[in-house]
JSON list of C-alpha atoms in Angstrom, two decimals:
[
{"chain": "R", "resi": 1, "resn": "MET", "atom": "CA", "xyz": [-31.68, 24.47, 17.60]},
{"chain": "R", "resi": 2, "resn": "THR", "atom": "CA", "xyz": [-27.97, 23.31, 17.30]},
{"chain": "R", "resi": 3, "resn": "SER", "atom": "CA", "xyz": [-26.56, 22.83, 14.22]},
{"chain": "R", "resi": 4, "resn": "GLN", "atom": "CA", "xyz": [-24.60, 20.13, 13.07]},
{"chain": "R", "resi": 5, "resn": "PRO", "atom": "CA", "xyz": [-20.53, 21.10, 11.58]},
{"chain": "R", "resi": 6, "resn": "VAL", "atom": "CA", "xyz": [-20.30, 20.90, 8.12]},
{"chain": "R", "resi": 7, "resn": "ARG", "atom": "CA", "xyz": [-17.82, 17.99, 7.36]},
{"chain": "R", "resi": 8, "resn": "PRO", "atom": "CA", "xyz": [-15.78, 19.12, 3.64]},
{"chain": "R", "resi": 9, "resn": "ALA", "atom": "CA", "xyz": [-16.57, 16.74, 0.81]},
{"chain": "R", "resi": 10, "resn": "PRO", "atom": "CA", "xyz": [-14.03, 14.33, 0.66]},
{"chain": "R", "resi": 11, "resn": "ASP", "atom": "CA", "xyz": [-10.86, 14.22, -1.60]},
{"chain": "R", "resi": 12, "resn": "GLY", "atom": "CA", "xyz": [-9.87, 11.75, -3.24]},
{"chain": "R", "resi": 13, "resn": "LEU", "atom": "CA", "xyz": [-7.31, 9.93, -0.84]},
{"chain": "R", "resi": 14, "resn": "GLN", "atom": "CA", "xyz": [-10.06, 10.68, 2.12]},
{"chain": "R", "resi": 15, "resn": "LEU", "atom": "CA", "xyz": [-12.27, 8.62, 0.35]},
{"chain": "R", "resi": 16, "resn": "HIS", "atom": "CA", "xyz": [-9.60, 6.06, 0.13]},
{"chain": "R", "resi": 17, "resn": "LEU", "atom": "CA", "xyz": [-9.15, 6.26, 3.66]},
{"chain": "R", "resi": 18, "resn": "GLU", "atom": "CA", "xyz": [-12.97, 5.57, 4.60]},
{"chain": "R", "resi": 19, "resn": "THR", "atom": "CA", "xyz": [-13.10, 2.76, 2.14]},
{"chain": "R", "resi": 20, "resn": "MET", "atom": "CA", "xyz": [-10.58, 1.03, 4.55]},
{"chain": "R", "resi": 21, "resn": "PHE", "atom": "CA", "xyz": [-11.58, 2.08, 8.01]},
{"chain": "R", "resi": 22, "resn": "GLY", "atom": "CA", "xyz": [-14.81, 3.91, 7.99]},
{"chain": "R", "resi": 23, "resn": "PRO", "atom": "CA", "xyz": [-16.48, 7.31, 7.81]},
{"chain": "R", "resi": 24, "resn": "GLY", "atom": "CA", "xyz": [-14.62, 9.89, 9.43]},
{"chain": "R", "resi": 25, "resn": "ALA", "atom": "CA", "xyz": [-11.27, 8.49, 9.80]},
{"chain": "R", "resi": 26, "resn": "ALA", "atom": "CA", "xyz": [-8.45, 10.94, 9.84]},
{"chain": "R", "resi": 27, "resn": "PHE", "atom": "CA", "xyz": [-4.81, 10.10, 8.54]},
{"chain": "R", "resi": 28, "resn": "ARG", "atom": "CA", "xyz": [-2.21, 10.27, 10.83]},
{"chain": "R", "resi": 29, "resn": "GLU", "atom": "CA", "xyz": [0.80, 13.01, 10.98]},
{"chain": "R", "resi": 30, "resn": "GLY", "atom": "CA", "xyz": [2.32, 12.53, 7.63]},
{"chain": "R", "resi": 31, "resn": "GLN", "atom": "CA", "xyz": [0.52, 10.03, 6.04]},
{"chain": "R", "resi": 32, "resn": "ARG", "atom": "CA", "xyz": [-1.26, 11.90, 3.23]},
{"chain": "R", "resi": 33, "resn": "GLU", "atom": "CA", "xyz": [2.22, 13.81, 2.67]},
{"chain": "R", "resi": 34, "resn": "ALA", "atom": "CA", "xyz": [3.77, 10.24, 2.07]},
{"chain": "R", "resi": 35, "resn": "ILE", "atom": "CA", "xyz": [0.95, 9.40, -0.41]},
{"chain": "R", "resi": 36, "resn": "GLU", "atom": "CA", "xyz": [0.96, 12.40, -2.11]},
{"chain": "R", "resi": 37, "resn": "ALA", "atom": "CA", "xyz": [4.85, 12.20, -2.63]},
{"chain": "R", "resi": 38, "resn": "VAL", "atom": "CA", "xyz": [4.63, 8.34, -4.40]},
{"chain": "R", "resi": 39, "resn": "VAL", "atom": "CA", "xyz": [1.43, 9.43, -6.16]},
{"chain": "R", "resi": 40, "resn": "ARG", "atom": "CA", "xyz": [2.62, 13.03, -8.00]},
{"chain": "R", "resi": 41, "resn": "ASP", "atom": "CA", "xyz": [5.73, 11.37, -10.10]},
{"chain": "R", "resi": 42, "resn": "GLY", "atom": "CA", "xyz": [5.85, 8.04, -8.70]},
{"chain": "R", "resi": 43, "resn": "SER", "atom": "CA", "xyz": [9.41, 8.75, -7.30]},
{"chain": "R", "resi": 44, "resn": "ARG", "atom": "CA", "xyz": [11.10, 6.66, -4.92]},
{"chain": "R", "resi": 45, "resn": "THR", "atom": "CA", "xyz": [9.93, 7.80, -1.14]},
{"chain": "R", "resi": 46, "resn": "LEU", "atom": "CA", "xyz": [10.81, 6.66, 2.10]},
{"chain": "R", "resi": 47, "resn": "VAL", "atom": "CA", "xyz": [8.89, 6.72, 5.05]},
{"chain": "R", "resi": 48, "resn": "VAL", "atom": "CA", "xyz": [10.69, 5.57, 8.03]},
{"chain": "R", "resi": 49, "resn": "GLU", "atom": "CA", "xyz": [7.99, 5.53, 10.99]},
{"chain": "R", "resi": 50, "resn": "ARG", "atom": "CA", "xyz": [7.17, 3.46, 14.26]},
{"chain": "R", "resi": 51, "resn": "THR", "atom": "CA", "xyz": [5.58, 0.01, 14.42]},
{"chain": "R", "resi": 52, "resn": "GLY", "atom": "CA", "xyz": [1.83, 0.74, 14.24]},
{"chain": "R", "resi": 53, "resn": "TRP", "atom": "CA", "xyz": [2.22, 4.39, 12.67]},
{"chain": "R", "resi": 54, "resn": "GLY", "atom": "CA", "xyz": [0.28, 2.65, 9.23]},
{"chain": "R", "resi": 55, "resn": "LYS", "atom": "CA", "xyz": [2.96, 2.89, 6.83]},
{"chain": "R", "resi": 56, "resn": "SER", "atom": "CA", "xyz": [0.84, -0.19, 5.26]},
{"chain": "R", "resi": 57, "resn": "LEU", "atom": "CA", "xyz": [-1.77, 2.18, 4.68]},
{"chain": "R", "resi": 58, "resn": "VAL", "atom": "CA", "xyz": [0.41, 4.23, 2.46]},
{"chain": "R", "resi": 59, "resn": "TYR", "atom": "CA", "xyz": [1.34, 1.76, 0.23]},
{"chain": "R", "resi": 60, "resn": "TRP", "atom": "CA", "xyz": [-2.41, 0.53, 0.10]},
{"chain": "R", "resi": 61, "resn": "ILE", "atom": "CA", "xyz": [-3.77, 3.81, -0.80]},
{"chain": "R", "resi": 62, "resn": "ALA", "atom": "CA", "xyz": [-0.60, 5.46, -3.13]},
{"chain": "R", "resi": 63, "resn": "THR", "atom": "CA", "xyz": [-1.20, 1.55, -5.00]},
{"chain": "R", "resi": 64, "resn": "ARG", "atom": "CA", "xyz": [-5.15, 2.52, -5.58]},
{"chain": "R", "resi": 65, "resn": "VAL", "atom": "CA", "xyz": [-4.12, 5.79, -7.21]},
{"chain": "R", "resi": 66, "resn": "ARG", "atom": "CA", "xyz": [-1.34, 4.70, -9.09]},
{"chain": "R", "resi": 67, "resn": "ARG", "atom": "CA", "xyz": [-3.78, 1.74, -10.26]},
{"chain": "R", "resi": 68, "resn": "ASP", "atom": "CA", "xyz": [-6.32, 4.41, -11.32]},
{"chain": "R", "resi": 69, "resn": "GLN", "atom": "CA", "xyz": [-4.24, 5.91, -12.92]},
{"chain": "R", "resi": 70, "resn": "GLY", "atom": "CA", "xyz": [-3.17, 3.10, -15.51]},
{"chain": "R", "resi": 71, "resn": "ASN", "atom": "CA", "xyz": [0.25, 2.72, -13.76]},
{"chain": "R", "resi": 72, "resn": "GLY", "atom": "CA", "xyz": [1.27, -1.30, -13.44]},
{"chain": "R", "resi": 73, "resn": "PRO", "atom": "CA", "xyz": [1.51, -3.11, -10.71]},
{"chain": "R", "resi": 74, "resn": "THR", "atom": "CA", "xyz": [3.51, -2.59, -7.19]},
{"chain": "R", "resi": 75, "resn": "LEU", "atom": "CA", "xyz": [6.02, -4.54, -5.92]},
{"chain": "R", "resi": 76, "resn": "ILE", "atom": "CA", "xyz": [6.01, -4.17, -1.51]},
{"chain": "R", "resi": 77, "resn": "VAL", "atom": "CA", "xyz": [8.69, -6.44, -0.11]},
{"chain": "R", "resi": 78, "resn": "SER", "atom": "CA", "xyz": [7.76, -6.84, 3.59]},
{"chain": "R", "resi": 79, "resn": "PRO", "atom": "CA", "xyz": [9.96, -8.72, 6.56]},
{"chain": "R", "resi": 80, "resn": "LEU", "atom": "CA", "xyz": [6.48, -9.10, 8.64]},
{"chain": "R", "resi": 81, "resn": "LEU", "atom": "CA", "xyz": [5.26, -12.57, 7.30]},
{"chain": "R", "resi": 82, "resn": "SER", "atom": "CA", "xyz": [2.50, -12.34, 10.48]},
{"chain": "R", "resi": 83, "resn": "LEU", "atom": "CA", "xyz": [0.80, -8.88, 9.18]},
{"chain": "R", "resi": 84, "resn": "MET", "atom": "CA", "xyz": [0.30, -10.50, 5.79]},
{"chain": "R", "resi": 85, "resn": "ARG", "atom": "CA", "xyz": [-3.07, -11.56, 6.20]},
{"chain": "R", "resi": 86, "resn": "ASN", "atom": "CA", "xyz": [-4.22, -7.66, 7.13]},
{"chain": "R", "resi": 87, "resn": "GLN", "atom": "CA", "xyz": [-1.96, -6.43, 3.98]},
{"chain": "R", "resi": 88, "resn": "ILE", "atom": "CA", "xyz": [-4.40, -8.88, 1.81]},
{"chain": "R", "resi": 89, "resn": "GLU", "atom": "CA", "xyz": [-7.78, -7.50, 3.21]},
{"chain": "R", "resi": 90, "resn": "ALA", "atom": "CA", "xyz": [-6.49, -3.80, 3.14]},
{"chain": "R", "resi": 91, "resn": "ALA", "atom": "CA", "xyz": [-6.03, -4.60, -0.58]},
{"chain": "R", "resi": 92, "resn": "ASP", "atom": "CA", "xyz": [-9.16, -6.13, -0.97]},
{"chain": "R", "resi": 93, "resn": "ARG", "atom": "CA", "xyz": [-11.04, -3.36, 0.72]},
{"chain": "R", "resi": 94, "resn": "LEU", "atom": "CA", "xyz": [-9.50, -1.30, -2.26]},
{"chain": "R", "resi": 95, "resn": "GLY", "atom": "CA", "xyz": [-10.51, -3.48, -4.88]},
{"chain": "R", "resi": 96, "resn": "LEU", "atom": "CA", "xyz": [-6.83, -4.37, -5.20]},
{"chain": "R", "resi": 97, "resn": "ARG", "atom": "CA", "xyz": [-5.81, -7.94, -6.01]},
{"chain": "R", "resi": 98, "resn": "ALA", "atom": "CA", "xyz": [-2.76, -8.91, -4.08]},
{"chain": "R", "resi": 99, "resn": "HIS", "atom": "CA", "xyz": [-0.87, -12.31, -3.38]},
{"chain": "R", "resi": 100, "resn": "VAL", "atom": "CA", "xyz": [1.78, -13.24, -1.21]},
{"chain": "R", "resi": 101, "resn": "VAL", "atom": "CA", "xyz": [5.06, -15.19, -1.98]},
{"chain": "R", "resi": 102, "resn": "ASP", "atom": "CA", "xyz": [6.62, -16.37, 1.20]},
{"chain": "R", "resi": 103, "resn": "LEU", "atom": "CA", "xyz": [10.37, -17.18, 0.18]},
{"chain": "R", "resi": 104, "resn": "THR", "atom": "CA", "xyz": [11.64, -17.95, 2.90]},
{"chain": "R", "resi": 105, "resn": "ALA", "atom": "CA", "xyz": [11.26, -16.83, 6.87]},
{"chain": "R", "resi": 106, "resn": "GLU", "atom": "CA", "xyz": [14.68, -14.91, 6.60]},
{"chain": "R", "resi": 107, "resn": "ARG", "atom": "CA", "xyz": [14.22, -12.87, 2.92]},
{"chain": "R", "resi": 108, "resn": "GLY", "atom": "CA", "xyz": [10.39, -12.07, 3.66]},
{"chain": "R", "resi": 109, "resn": "ALA", "atom": "CA", "xyz": [7.59, -11.77, 1.80]},
{"chain": "R", "resi": 110, "resn": "ILE", "atom": "CA", "xyz": [6.68, -10.31, -0.95]},
{"chain": "R", "resi": 111, "resn": "VAL", "atom": "CA", "xyz": [3.04, -8.97, -1.61]},
{"chain": "R", "resi": 112, "resn": "LEU", "atom": "CA", "xyz": [2.02, -7.73, -5.26]},
{"chain": "R", "resi": 113, "resn": "ALA", "atom": "CA", "xyz": [-0.99, -5.98, -6.56]},
{"chain": "R", "resi": 114, "resn": "GLY", "atom": "CA", "xyz": [-2.45, -4.93, -9.84]},
{"chain": "R", "resi": 115, "resn": "PRO", "atom": "CA", "xyz": [-3.38, -6.99, -12.98]},
{"chain": "R", "resi": 116, "resn": "HIS", "atom": "CA", "xyz": [-0.35, -8.38, -13.57]},
{"chain": "R", "resi": 117, "resn": "ALA", "atom": "CA", "xyz": [0.57, -9.85, -10.15]},
{"chain": "R", "resi": 118, "resn": "ARG", "atom": "CA", "xyz": [-0.31, -13.20, -11.33]},
{"chain": "R", "resi": 119, "resn": "THR", "atom": "CA", "xyz": [2.66, -12.83, -14.31]},
{"chain": "R", "resi": 120, "resn": "LEU", "atom": "CA", "xyz": [4.90, -11.32, -12.17]},
{"chain": "R", "resi": 121, "resn": "LEU", "atom": "CA", "xyz": [4.29, -14.12, -8.80]},
{"chain": "R", "resi": 122, "resn": "GLY", "atom": "CA", "xyz": [5.71, -16.91, -11.54]},
{"chain": "R", "resi": 123, "resn": "GLU", "atom": "CA", "xyz": [8.80, -14.88, -12.67]},
{"chain": "R", "resi": 124, "resn": "LEU", "atom": "CA", "xyz": [9.58, -14.51, -8.82]},
{"chain": "R", "resi": 125, "resn": "THR", "atom": "CA", "xyz": [9.08, -17.47, -7.21]},
{"chain": "R", "resi": 126, "resn": "ASP", "atom": "CA", "xyz": [11.47, -19.41, -10.03]},
{"chain": "R", "resi": 127, "resn": "ALA", "atom": "CA", "xyz": [14.94, -17.89, -8.25]},
{"chain": "R", "resi": 128, "resn": "PRO", "atom": "CA", "xyz": [15.54, -16.03, -4.75]},
{"chain": "R", "resi": 129, "resn": "LEU", "atom": "CA", "xyz": [15.75, -12.82, -4.57]},
{"chain": "R", "resi": 130, "resn": "ASP", "atom": "CA", "xyz": [18.94, -10.48, -3.41]},
{"chain": "R", "resi": 131, "resn": "ALA", "atom": "CA", "xyz": [19.48, -6.95, -3.58]},
{"chain": "R", "resi": 132, "resn": "GLU", "atom": "CA", "xyz": [20.70, -6.68, -6.09]},
{"chain": "R", "resi": 133, "resn": "ASP", "atom": "CA", "xyz": [17.48, -7.62, -7.99]},
{"chain": "R", "resi": 134, "resn": "PHE", "atom": "CA", "xyz": [15.96, -4.18, -7.25]},
{"chain": "R", "resi": 135, "resn": "PRO", "atom": "CA", "xyz": [18.28, -1.32, -7.87]},
{"chain": "R", "resi": 136, "resn": "PRO", "atom": "CA", "xyz": [18.27, 2.10, -6.74]}
]
């Protein structure tokens, strides 16, 4: 009789990952660490990885965890308009409400997630955004 390997009980991050991609899904190298860096204290985290690595997964799981901790909305600025539908679907799988604002093709898109997204959405569409609007 052969026994099946025993998997440890999944932690919160693993549960969110499996919610998005199914049982047994695994983080890529560096994804868990990036999420933990954001979730730990909300400080800024720079993640530079190749296209297709899964940076969006980092955004969405970190957003879900921070929302569960009672933190406010998340603002994601992305130049990849073609991926926005997938972004909204990913947010939905984690129970997050997200919206896209296409300001112009040159300026990219904004995805808002959280309970105050509608309020922020109205404020953002009144004026164009520049780098100065997001000080370091």
